[in-house]
CSV table of C-alpha atoms in Angstrom, one decimal:
chain,number,residue,atom,x,y,z
A,599,UNK,CA,-13.1,-10.2,-28.6
A,600,UNK,CA,-10.2,-10.6,-26.1
A,601,UNK,CA,-9.8,-8.0,-23.4
A,602,UNK,CA,-6.0,-7.7,-24.2
A,603,UNK,CA,-4.2,-9.1,-27.2
A,604,UNK,CA,-0.5,-8.7,-27.5
A,605,UNK,CA,1.4,-9.3,-30.8
A,606,UNK,CA,5.2,-9.5,-31.2
A,607,UNK,CA,5.8,-7.2,-28.2
A,608,UNK,CA,9.5,-6.2,-28.2
A,609,UNK,CA,11.5,-4.1,-25.7
A,610,UNK,CA,15.2,-3.5,-26.4
A,611,UNK,CA,16.9,-1.1,-23.9
A,612,UNK,CA,19.9,0.7,-25.5
A,613,UNK,CA,23.3,0.5,-23.9
A,614,UNK,CA,25.2,3.7,-24.2
A,615,UNK,CA,28.9,4.4,-23.8
A,616,UNK,CA,31.5,7.1,-24.5
A,617,UNK,CA,31.6,10.8,-24.3
A,618,UNK,CA,28.6,11.2,-26.7
A,619,UNK,CA,26.6,8.4,-25.2
A,620,UNK,CA,26.5,6.4,-28.4
A,621,UNK,CA,24.4,3.2,-28.5
A,622,UNK,CA,26.8,0.3,-28.6
A,623,UNK,CA,24.4,-2.6,-27.9
A,624,UNK,CA,20.9,-3.5,-26.8
A,625,UNK,CA,19.5,-5.4,-23.8
A,626,UNK,CA,16.9,-7.6,-25.3
A,627,UNK,CA,14.5,-7.7,-22.4
A,628,UNK,CA,11.5,-8.8,-24.4
A,629,UNK,CA,11.8,-10.2,-27.8
A,630,UNK,CA,8.6,-10.9,-29.7
A,631,UNK,CA,6.0,-11.9,-27.1
A,632,UNK,CA,2.4,-12.7,-28.1
A,633,UNK,CA,-0.6,-13.7,-26.0
A,634,UNK,CA,-4.1,-12.8,-25.2
A,635,UNK,CA,-6.2,-12.3,-22.0
A,636,UNK,CA,-10.0,-12.8,-21.7
A,637,UNK,CA,-12.3,-10.8,-19.4
A,638,UNK,CA,-12.4,-12.2,-15.9
A,639,UNK,CA,-9.4,-14.4,-16.5
A,640,UNK,CA,-6.0,-14.6,-14.8
A,641,UNK,CA,-2.9,-15.2,-16.8
A,642,UNK,CA,0.2,-16.2,-14.8
A,643,UNK,CA,3.5,-15.0,-16.2
A,644,UNK,CA,6.4,-17.0,-14.7
A,645,UNK,CA,10.1,-17.4,-15.2
A,646,UNK,CA,13.5,-16.7,-13.6
A,647,UNK,CA,14.5,-13.3,-12.5
A,648,UNK,CA,15.6,-11.2,-15.5
A,649,UNK,CA,13.5,-13.1,-18.1
A,650,UNK,CA,11.4,-10.0,-18.9
A,651,UNK,CA,8.2,-10.6,-17.0
A,652,UNK,CA,8.0,-7.2,-15.3
A,653,UNK,CA,9.0,-5.5,-18.6
A,654,UNK,CA,6.0,-7.1,-20.4
A,655,UNK,CA,3.6,-5.9,-17.7
A,656,UNK,CA,4.9,-2.3,-17.8
A,657,UNK,CA,4.9,-2.2,-21.6
A,658,UNK,CA,1.2,-3.3,-21.5
A,659,UNK,CA,0.4,-0.2,-19.4
A,660,UNK,CA,2.9,2.0,-21.4
A,661,UNK,CA,4.8,2.8,-18.2
A,662,UNK,CA,7.7,2.2,-20.6
A,663,UNK,CA,7.3,2.5,-24.3
A,664,UNK,CA,8.0,-0.7,-26.2
A,665,UNK,CA,10.4,-0.9,-29.1
A,666,UNK,CA,7.9,-2.6,-31.3
A,667,UNK,CA,4.7,-4.7,-31.4
A,668,UNK,CA,1.0,-4.1,-30.8
A,669,UNK,CA,-1.1,-4.1,-27.6
A,670,UNK,CA,-4.8,-4.2,-28.3
A,671,UNK,CA,-7.2,-3.3,-25.4
A,672,UNK,CA,-10.8,-4.1,-26.4
A,673,UNK,CA,-9.7,-3.9,-30.1
A,674,UNK,CA,-7.8,-0.6,-29.8
A,675,UNK,CA,-4.0,-0.5,-30.3
A,676,UNK,CA,-3.0,1.4,-27.1
A,677,UNK,CA,0.5,2.0,-28.5
A,678,UNK,CA,-0.9,4.3,-31.1
A,679,UNK,CA,-3.0,6.4,-28.7
A,680,UNK,CA,-2.1,10.0,-28.0
A,681,UNK,CA,-1.2,11.1,-24.5
A,682,UNK,CA,-4.7,12.5,-23.9
A,683,UNK,CA,-6.3,9.3,-25.2
A,684,UNK,CA,-4.1,7.1,-23.1
A,685,UNK,CA,-4.8,9.2,-20.0
A,686,UNK,CA,-8.6,8.6,-20.4
A,687,UNK,CA,-7.8,4.8,-20.7
A,688,UNK,CA,-5.5,4.6,-17.7
A,689,UNK,CA,-8.4,4.4,-15.2
A,690,UNK,CA,-9.2,1.0,-16.6
A,691,UNK,CA,-5.6,-0.3,-16.5
A,692,UNK,CA,-3.9,-0.4,-13.1
A,693,UNK,CA,-0.9,-2.1,-11.5
A,694,UNK,CA,0.0,-3.5,-8.1
A,695,UNK,CA,3.8,-3.1,-7.5
A,696,UNK,CA,6.1,-5.7,-6.1
A,697,UNK,CA,7.5,-3.8,-3.1
A,698,UNK,CA,4.9,-2.6,-0.7
A,699,UNK,CA,7.5,-0.5,1.1
A,700,UNK,CA,8.8,1.6,-1.8
A,701,UNK,CA,5.6,1.8,-3.9
A,702,UNK,CA,3.8,4.0,-1.3
A,703,UNK,CA,4.7,7.7,-0.7
A,704,UNK,CA,5.9,7.9,2.9
A,705,UNK,CA,4.8,11.6,3.0
A,706,UNK,CA,1.2,10.7,2.3
A,707,UNK,CA,-1.3,9.1,4.7
A,708,UNK,CA,-3.5,6.2,3.6
A,709,UNK,CA,-6.4,8.4,2.7
A,710,UNK,CA,-4.3,10.6,0.4
A,711,UNK,CA,-2.7,7.5,-1.2
A,712,UNK,CA,-5.9,5.8,-2.1
A,713,UNK,CA,-7.7,9.0,-3.1
A,714,UNK,CA,-5.0,10.3,-5.4
A,715,UNK,CA,-6.4,8.6,-8.5
A,716,UNK,CA,-9.9,10.0,-7.6
A,717,UNK,CA,-8.5,13.5,-7.5
A,718,UNK,CA,-6.7,13.0,-10.9
A,719,UNK,CA,-9.7,11.5,-12.8
A,720,UNK,CA,-12.9,12.2,-11.0
A,721,UNK,CA,-14.8,15.4,-9.9
A,722,UNK,CA,-16.0,14.3,-6.5
A,723,UNK,CA,-16.8,16.2,-3.3
A,724,UNK,CA,-14.8,15.8,-0.2
A,725,UNK,CA,-17.5,13.7,1.5
A,726,UNK,CA,-17.8,11.4,-1.6
A,727,UNK,CA,-14.0,10.9,-1.7
A,728,UNK,CA,-14.0,10.0,2.0
A,729,UNK,CA,-16.8,7.5,1.5
A,730,UNK,CA,-15.0,6.0,-1.4
A,731,UNK,CA,-11.8,5.6,0.6
A,732,UNK,CA,-13.6,4.1,3.5
A,733,UNK,CA,-15.3,1.6,1.2
A,734,UNK,CA,-12.1,0.6,-0.5
A,735,UNK,CA,-10.3,0.2,2.8
A,736,UNK,CA,-13.0,-2.2,4.1
A,737,UNK,CA,-12.9,-4.0,0.8
A,738,UNK,CA,-9.3,-4.9,1.2
A,739,UNK,CA,-9.5,-5.7,4.9
A,740,UNK,CA,-8.4,-2.5,6.5
A,741,UNK,CA,-10.2,-0.3,9.1
A,742,UNK,CA,-11.5,3.1,7.9
A,743,UNK,CA,-10.2,4.5,11.2
A,744,UNK,CA,-6.7,3.9,9.9
A,745,UNK,CA,-7.1,6.4,7.1
A,746,UNK,CA,-4.9,9.0,8.8
A,747,UNK,CA,-2.0,6.7,9.4
A,748,UNK,CA,1.2,6.7,7.3
A,749,UNK,CA,2.7,3.7,5.5
A,750,UNK,CA,5.5,3.2,8.1
A,751,UNK,CA,2.8,2.5,10.7
A,752,UNK,CA,1.6,-0.7,8.8
A,753,UNK,CA,3.0,-4.2,8.3
A,754,UNK,CA,4.1,-5.4,4.9
A,755,UNK,CA,0.9,-7.2,4.3
A,756,UNK,CA,-1.2,-4.2,5.3
A,757,UNK,CA,0.9,-2.0,3.0
A,758,UNK,CA,0.2,-4.3,0.1
A,759,UNK,CA,-3.5,-4.0,0.9
A,760,UNK,CA,-3.2,-0.3,0.6
A,761,UNK,CA,-1.6,-0.7,-2.8
A,762,UNK,CA,-4.5,-3.0,-3.9
A,763,UNK,CA,-7.0,-0.4,-2.6
A,764,UNK,CA,-5.3,2.3,-4.7
A,765,UNK,CA,-5.4,0.1,-7.8
A,766,UNK,CA,-9.1,-0.5,-7.2
A,767,UNK,CA,-10.0,3.2,-6.8
A,768,UNK,CA,-11.0,3.8,-10.4
A,769,UNK,CA,-12.9,0.5,-10.9
A,770,UNK,CA,-10.4,-0.9,-13.4
A,771,UNK,CA,-10.9,-3.8,-15.8
A,772,UNK,CA,-7.3,-5.0,-15.9
A,773,UNK,CA,-4.7,-5.1,-13.1
A,774,UNK,CA,-1.1,-6.1,-13.6
A,775,UNK,CA,0.0,-7.8,-10.4
A,776,UNK,CA,3.8,-7.5,-10.5
A,777,UNK,CA,5.0,-10.1,-8.0
A,778,UNK,CA,2.6,-8.7,-5.4
A,779,UNK,CA,3.4,-11.3,-2.7
A,780,UNK,CA,7.1,-12.1,-3.2
A,781,UNK,CA,8.1,-9.6,-0.5
A,782,UNK,CA,5.6,-11.0,2.1
A,783,UNK,CA,5.7,-13.8,4.6
A,784,UNK,CA,4.2,-17.1,3.4
A,785,UNK,CA,1.2,-16.9,5.7
A,786,UNK,CA,0.5,-13.3,4.5
A,787,UNK,CA,1.0,-14.4,0.9
A,788,UNK,CA,-2.0,-16.7,1.2
A,789,UNK,CA,-4.2,-14.0,2.6
A,790,UNK,CA,-3.3,-11.5,-0.2
A,791,UNK,CA,-3.8,-14.1,-2.9
A,792,UNK,CA,-7.2,-15.1,-1.5
A,793,UNK,CA,-8.1,-11.4,-1.3
A,794,UNK,CA,-7.3,-10.9,-5.0
A,795,UNK,CA,-9.3,-14.0,-6.0
A,796,UNK,CA,-12.3,-12.7,-4.0
A,797,UNK,CA,-12.0,-9.2,-5.5
A,798,UNK,CA,-11.9,-10.8,-9.0
A,799,UNK,CA,-15.1,-12.7,-8.4
A,800,UNK,CA,-16.9,-9.7,-6.9
A,801,UNK,CA,-15.7,-7.0,-9.4
A,802,UNK,CA,-15.1,-9.0,-12.6
A,803,UNK,CA,-11.4,-8.1,-12.8
A,804,UNK,CA,-8.8,-9.5,-15.1
A,805,UNK,CA,-5.3,-10.1,-13.8
A,806,UNK,CA,-1.9,-10.6,-15.3
A,807,UNK,CA,-0.2,-12.2,-12.4
A,808,UNK,CA,3.6,-12.0,-12.6
A,809,UNK,CA,5.6,-14.3,-10.3
A,810,UNK,CA,8.5,-16.7,-10.1
A,811,UNK,CA,6.8,-19.0,-7.5
A,812,UNK,CA,5.0,-21.7,-9.5
A,813,UNK,CA,3.0,-22.9,-6.5
A,814,UNK,CA,1.5,-19.4,-6.1
A,815,UNK,CA,0.7,-19.1,-9.8
A,816,UNK,CA,-1.0,-22.5,-9.7
A,817,UNK,CA,-3.4,-21.4,-7.0
A,818,UNK,CA,-4.6,-18.2,-8.7
A,819,UNK,CA,-4.2,-18.5,-12.5
A,820,UNK,CA,-6.5,-19.9,-15.3
A,821,UNK,CA,-3.7,-20.0,-17.8
A,822,UNK,CA,0.1,-19.8,-17.4
A,823,UNK,CA,2.8,-18.5,-19.7
A,824,UNK,CA,6.4,-19.5,-19.0
A,825,UNK,CA,9.1,-17.0,-20.1
A,826,UNK,CA,12.8,-17.5,-20.7
A,827,UNK,CA,15.2,-14.8,-21.8
A,828,UNK,CA,12.6,-12.5,-23.3
A,829,UNK,CA,10.5,-15.2,-25.0
A,830,UNK,CA,7.4,-17.2,-24.0
A,831,UNK,CA,8.4,-20.8,-24.4
A,832,UNK,CA,5.1,-22.5,-23.2
A,833,UNK,CA,1.6,-21.3,-22.5
A,834,UNK,CA,-1.5,-23.4,-21.6
A,835,UNK,CA,-4.0,-23.9,-18.8
A,836,UNK,CA,-2.7,-24.3,-15.3
A,837,UNK,CA,-3.8,-27.9,-15.1
A,838,UNK,CA,-2.1,-28.9,-18.3
A,839,UNK,CA,1.1,-27.0,-17.4
A,840,UNK,CA,1.5,-28.7,-14.0
A,841,UNK,CA,0.4,-32.2,-15.1
A,842,UNK,CA,1.8,-32.4,-18.6
A,843,UNK,CA,4.6,-29.8,-19.1
A,844,UNK,CA,6.1,-30.1,-22.6
A,845,UNK,CA,9.0,-27.6,-22.8
A,846,UNK,CA,12.2,-28.8,-21.2
A,847,UNK,CA,12.5,-25.4,-19.3
A,848,UNK,CA,9.0,-25.8,-17.8
A,849,UNK,CA,9.9,-29.3,-16.7
A,850,UNK,CA,13.0,-27.9,-15.0
A,851,UNK,CA,11.0,-25.3,-13.2
A,852,UNK,CA,8.4,-27.7,-12.0
A,853,UNK,CA,11.1,-30.2,-10.8
A,854,UNK,CA,12.3,-27.5,-8.4
A,855,UNK,CA,8.9,-26.9,-6.7
A,856,UNK,CA,9.1,-28.6,-3.2
A,857,UNK,CA,6.5,-31.1,-2.3
A,858,UNK,CA,5.2,-30.8,1.4
A,859,UNK,CA,5.4,-34.6,1.9
A,860,UNK,CA,8.7,-36.1,3.2
A,861,UNK,CA,7.6,-39.6,2.0
A,862,UNK,CA,7.4,-38.4,-1.6
A,863,UNK,CA,10.6,-38.5,-3.6
A,864,UNK,CA,10.9,-36.2,-6.6
A,865,UNK,CA,13.5,-36.3,-9.4
A,866,UNK,CA,15.2,-32.9,-9.6
A,867,UNK,CA,16.5,-31.7,-13.0
A,868,UNK,CA,19.6,-29.6,-12.5
A,869,UNK,CA,20.6,-27.2,-15.3
A,870,UNK,CA,24.3,-26.6,-16.2
A,871,UNK,CA,25.6,-23.1,-16.6
A,872,UNK,CA,24.1,-19.7,-16.1
A,873,UNK,CA,21.4,-17.8,-17.8
A,874,UNK,CA,22.9,-16.2,-20.9
A,875,UNK,CA,23.1,-12.4,-21.0
A,876,UNK,CA,20.3,-10.6,-22.8
A,877,UNK,CA,23.0,-8.4,-24.2
A,878,UNK,CA,24.2,-11.3,-26.3
A,879,UNK,CA,21.5,-14.0,-26.4
A,880,UNK,CA,22.3,-17.4,-28.0
A,881,UNK,CA,21.4,-18.0,-31.6
A,882,UNK,CA,18.5,-20.3,-32.4
A,883,UNK,CA,16.6,-21.4,-29.4
A,884,UNK,CA,17.8,-19.3,-26.5
A,885,UNK,CA,17.5,-22.2,-24.1
A,886,UNK,CA,19.7,-24.5,-26.1
A,887,UNK,CA,22.9,-23.7,-24.1
A,888,UNK,CA,21.3,-25.2,-21.0
A,889,UNK,CA,18.8,-27.7,-22.4
A,890,UNK,CA,19.5,-31.4,-21.8
A,891,UNK,CA,17.8,-32.3,-25.1
A,892,UNK,CA,19.4,-29.8,-27.4
A,893,UNK,CA,20.7,-30.7,-30.9
A,894,UNK,CA,22.3,-28.9,-33.8
A,895,UNK,CA,18.9,-27.6,-35.1
A,896,UNK,CA,18.4,-25.9,-31.7
A,897,UNK,CA,21.6,-23.9,-32.2
A,898,UNK,CA,20.7,-22.8,-35.8
A,899,UNK,CA,17.0,-22.3,-35.9
A,900,UNK,CA,14.5,-20.4,-33.8
A,901,UNK,CA,11.7,-22.8,-32.8
A,902,UNK,CA,8.1,-22.0,-33.9
A,903,UNK,CA,5.7,-21.1,-31.2
A,904,UNK,CA,3.1,-23.7,-32.2
A,905,UNK,CA,-0.3,-25.0,-30.8
A,906,UNK,CA,-0.1,-28.6,-29.8
A,907,UNK,CA,-3.9,-28.7,-29.5
A,908,UNK,CA,-6.5,-27.4,-27.0
A,909,UNK,CA,-4.6,-24.1,-26.6
A,910,UNK,CA,-1.3,-25.7,-25.5
A,911,UNK,CA,1.4,-23.6,-27.1
A,912,UNK,CA,5.1,-24.6,-27.0
A,913,UNK,CA,8.3,-23.2,-28.7
A,914,UNK,CA,10.4,-26.4,-29.1
A,915,UNK,CA,11.7,-28.2,-32.1
A,916,UNK,CA,11.0,-31.6,-30.6
A,917,UNK,CA,7.4,-31.0,-29.5
């Protein structure tokens, strides 16, 4: 049994106008996404800004309620759980937010931030909470002596470590990492990613790692799903994706990844036009307006998300 199994997840945000706020259209942020995640695995979710990556992660945790679809956690459809049932489950499902500056309450010190989940879900004494906070701070590379400091007294990398400690407070099974290193310097990015990998090995965690930097995802993911305009267009292991990409969009993304070798020349694939609006996505394959290989069938028919073998899934008429 998979830890997480997602089937046809859909999230359409209504667009309201007029005096009576009537719904005139929908932003199709996520449009029929399906995938699974095994225990102890990291699934990278990549794509351009606005493709729906973060929306998928928040729908999984029911931070926003999806329009349609099923999300199974250990065989239970979490979208059908009541508020009380979902509250009991939330200790196993956590998130690390993208911005380490705005995701921490500036009025709370580090001890209060990390211990807040413990106060909400556990009945522990003051000494037990203090011991737990000290343990988590050491686990993420902070000093327990810093527990009385406030977020503004820390650097960006340290603030993200505080966010990681807060996510670990309830010993979760799944953590959604919503671009956890995109706001950090490159040198700090490597430290935080290595920390996450170490914590995964020690605690048996499963990650959904959302990012737009393919080099970061390659370093920390077991499998990678590529999203474009609310759809997953390719999903496979990290090795296959980086060495044998099948979907034209994946090939475009990989061609843009810089190679740290001035002697190596790389052919860059440049797309024409802009990303279509999710308010009015193209018919057929949503990528056909920018695809260098598109044909008439791409404009008329939605490609099937099919398995090419060995778990390599692609949504393309010509693959």
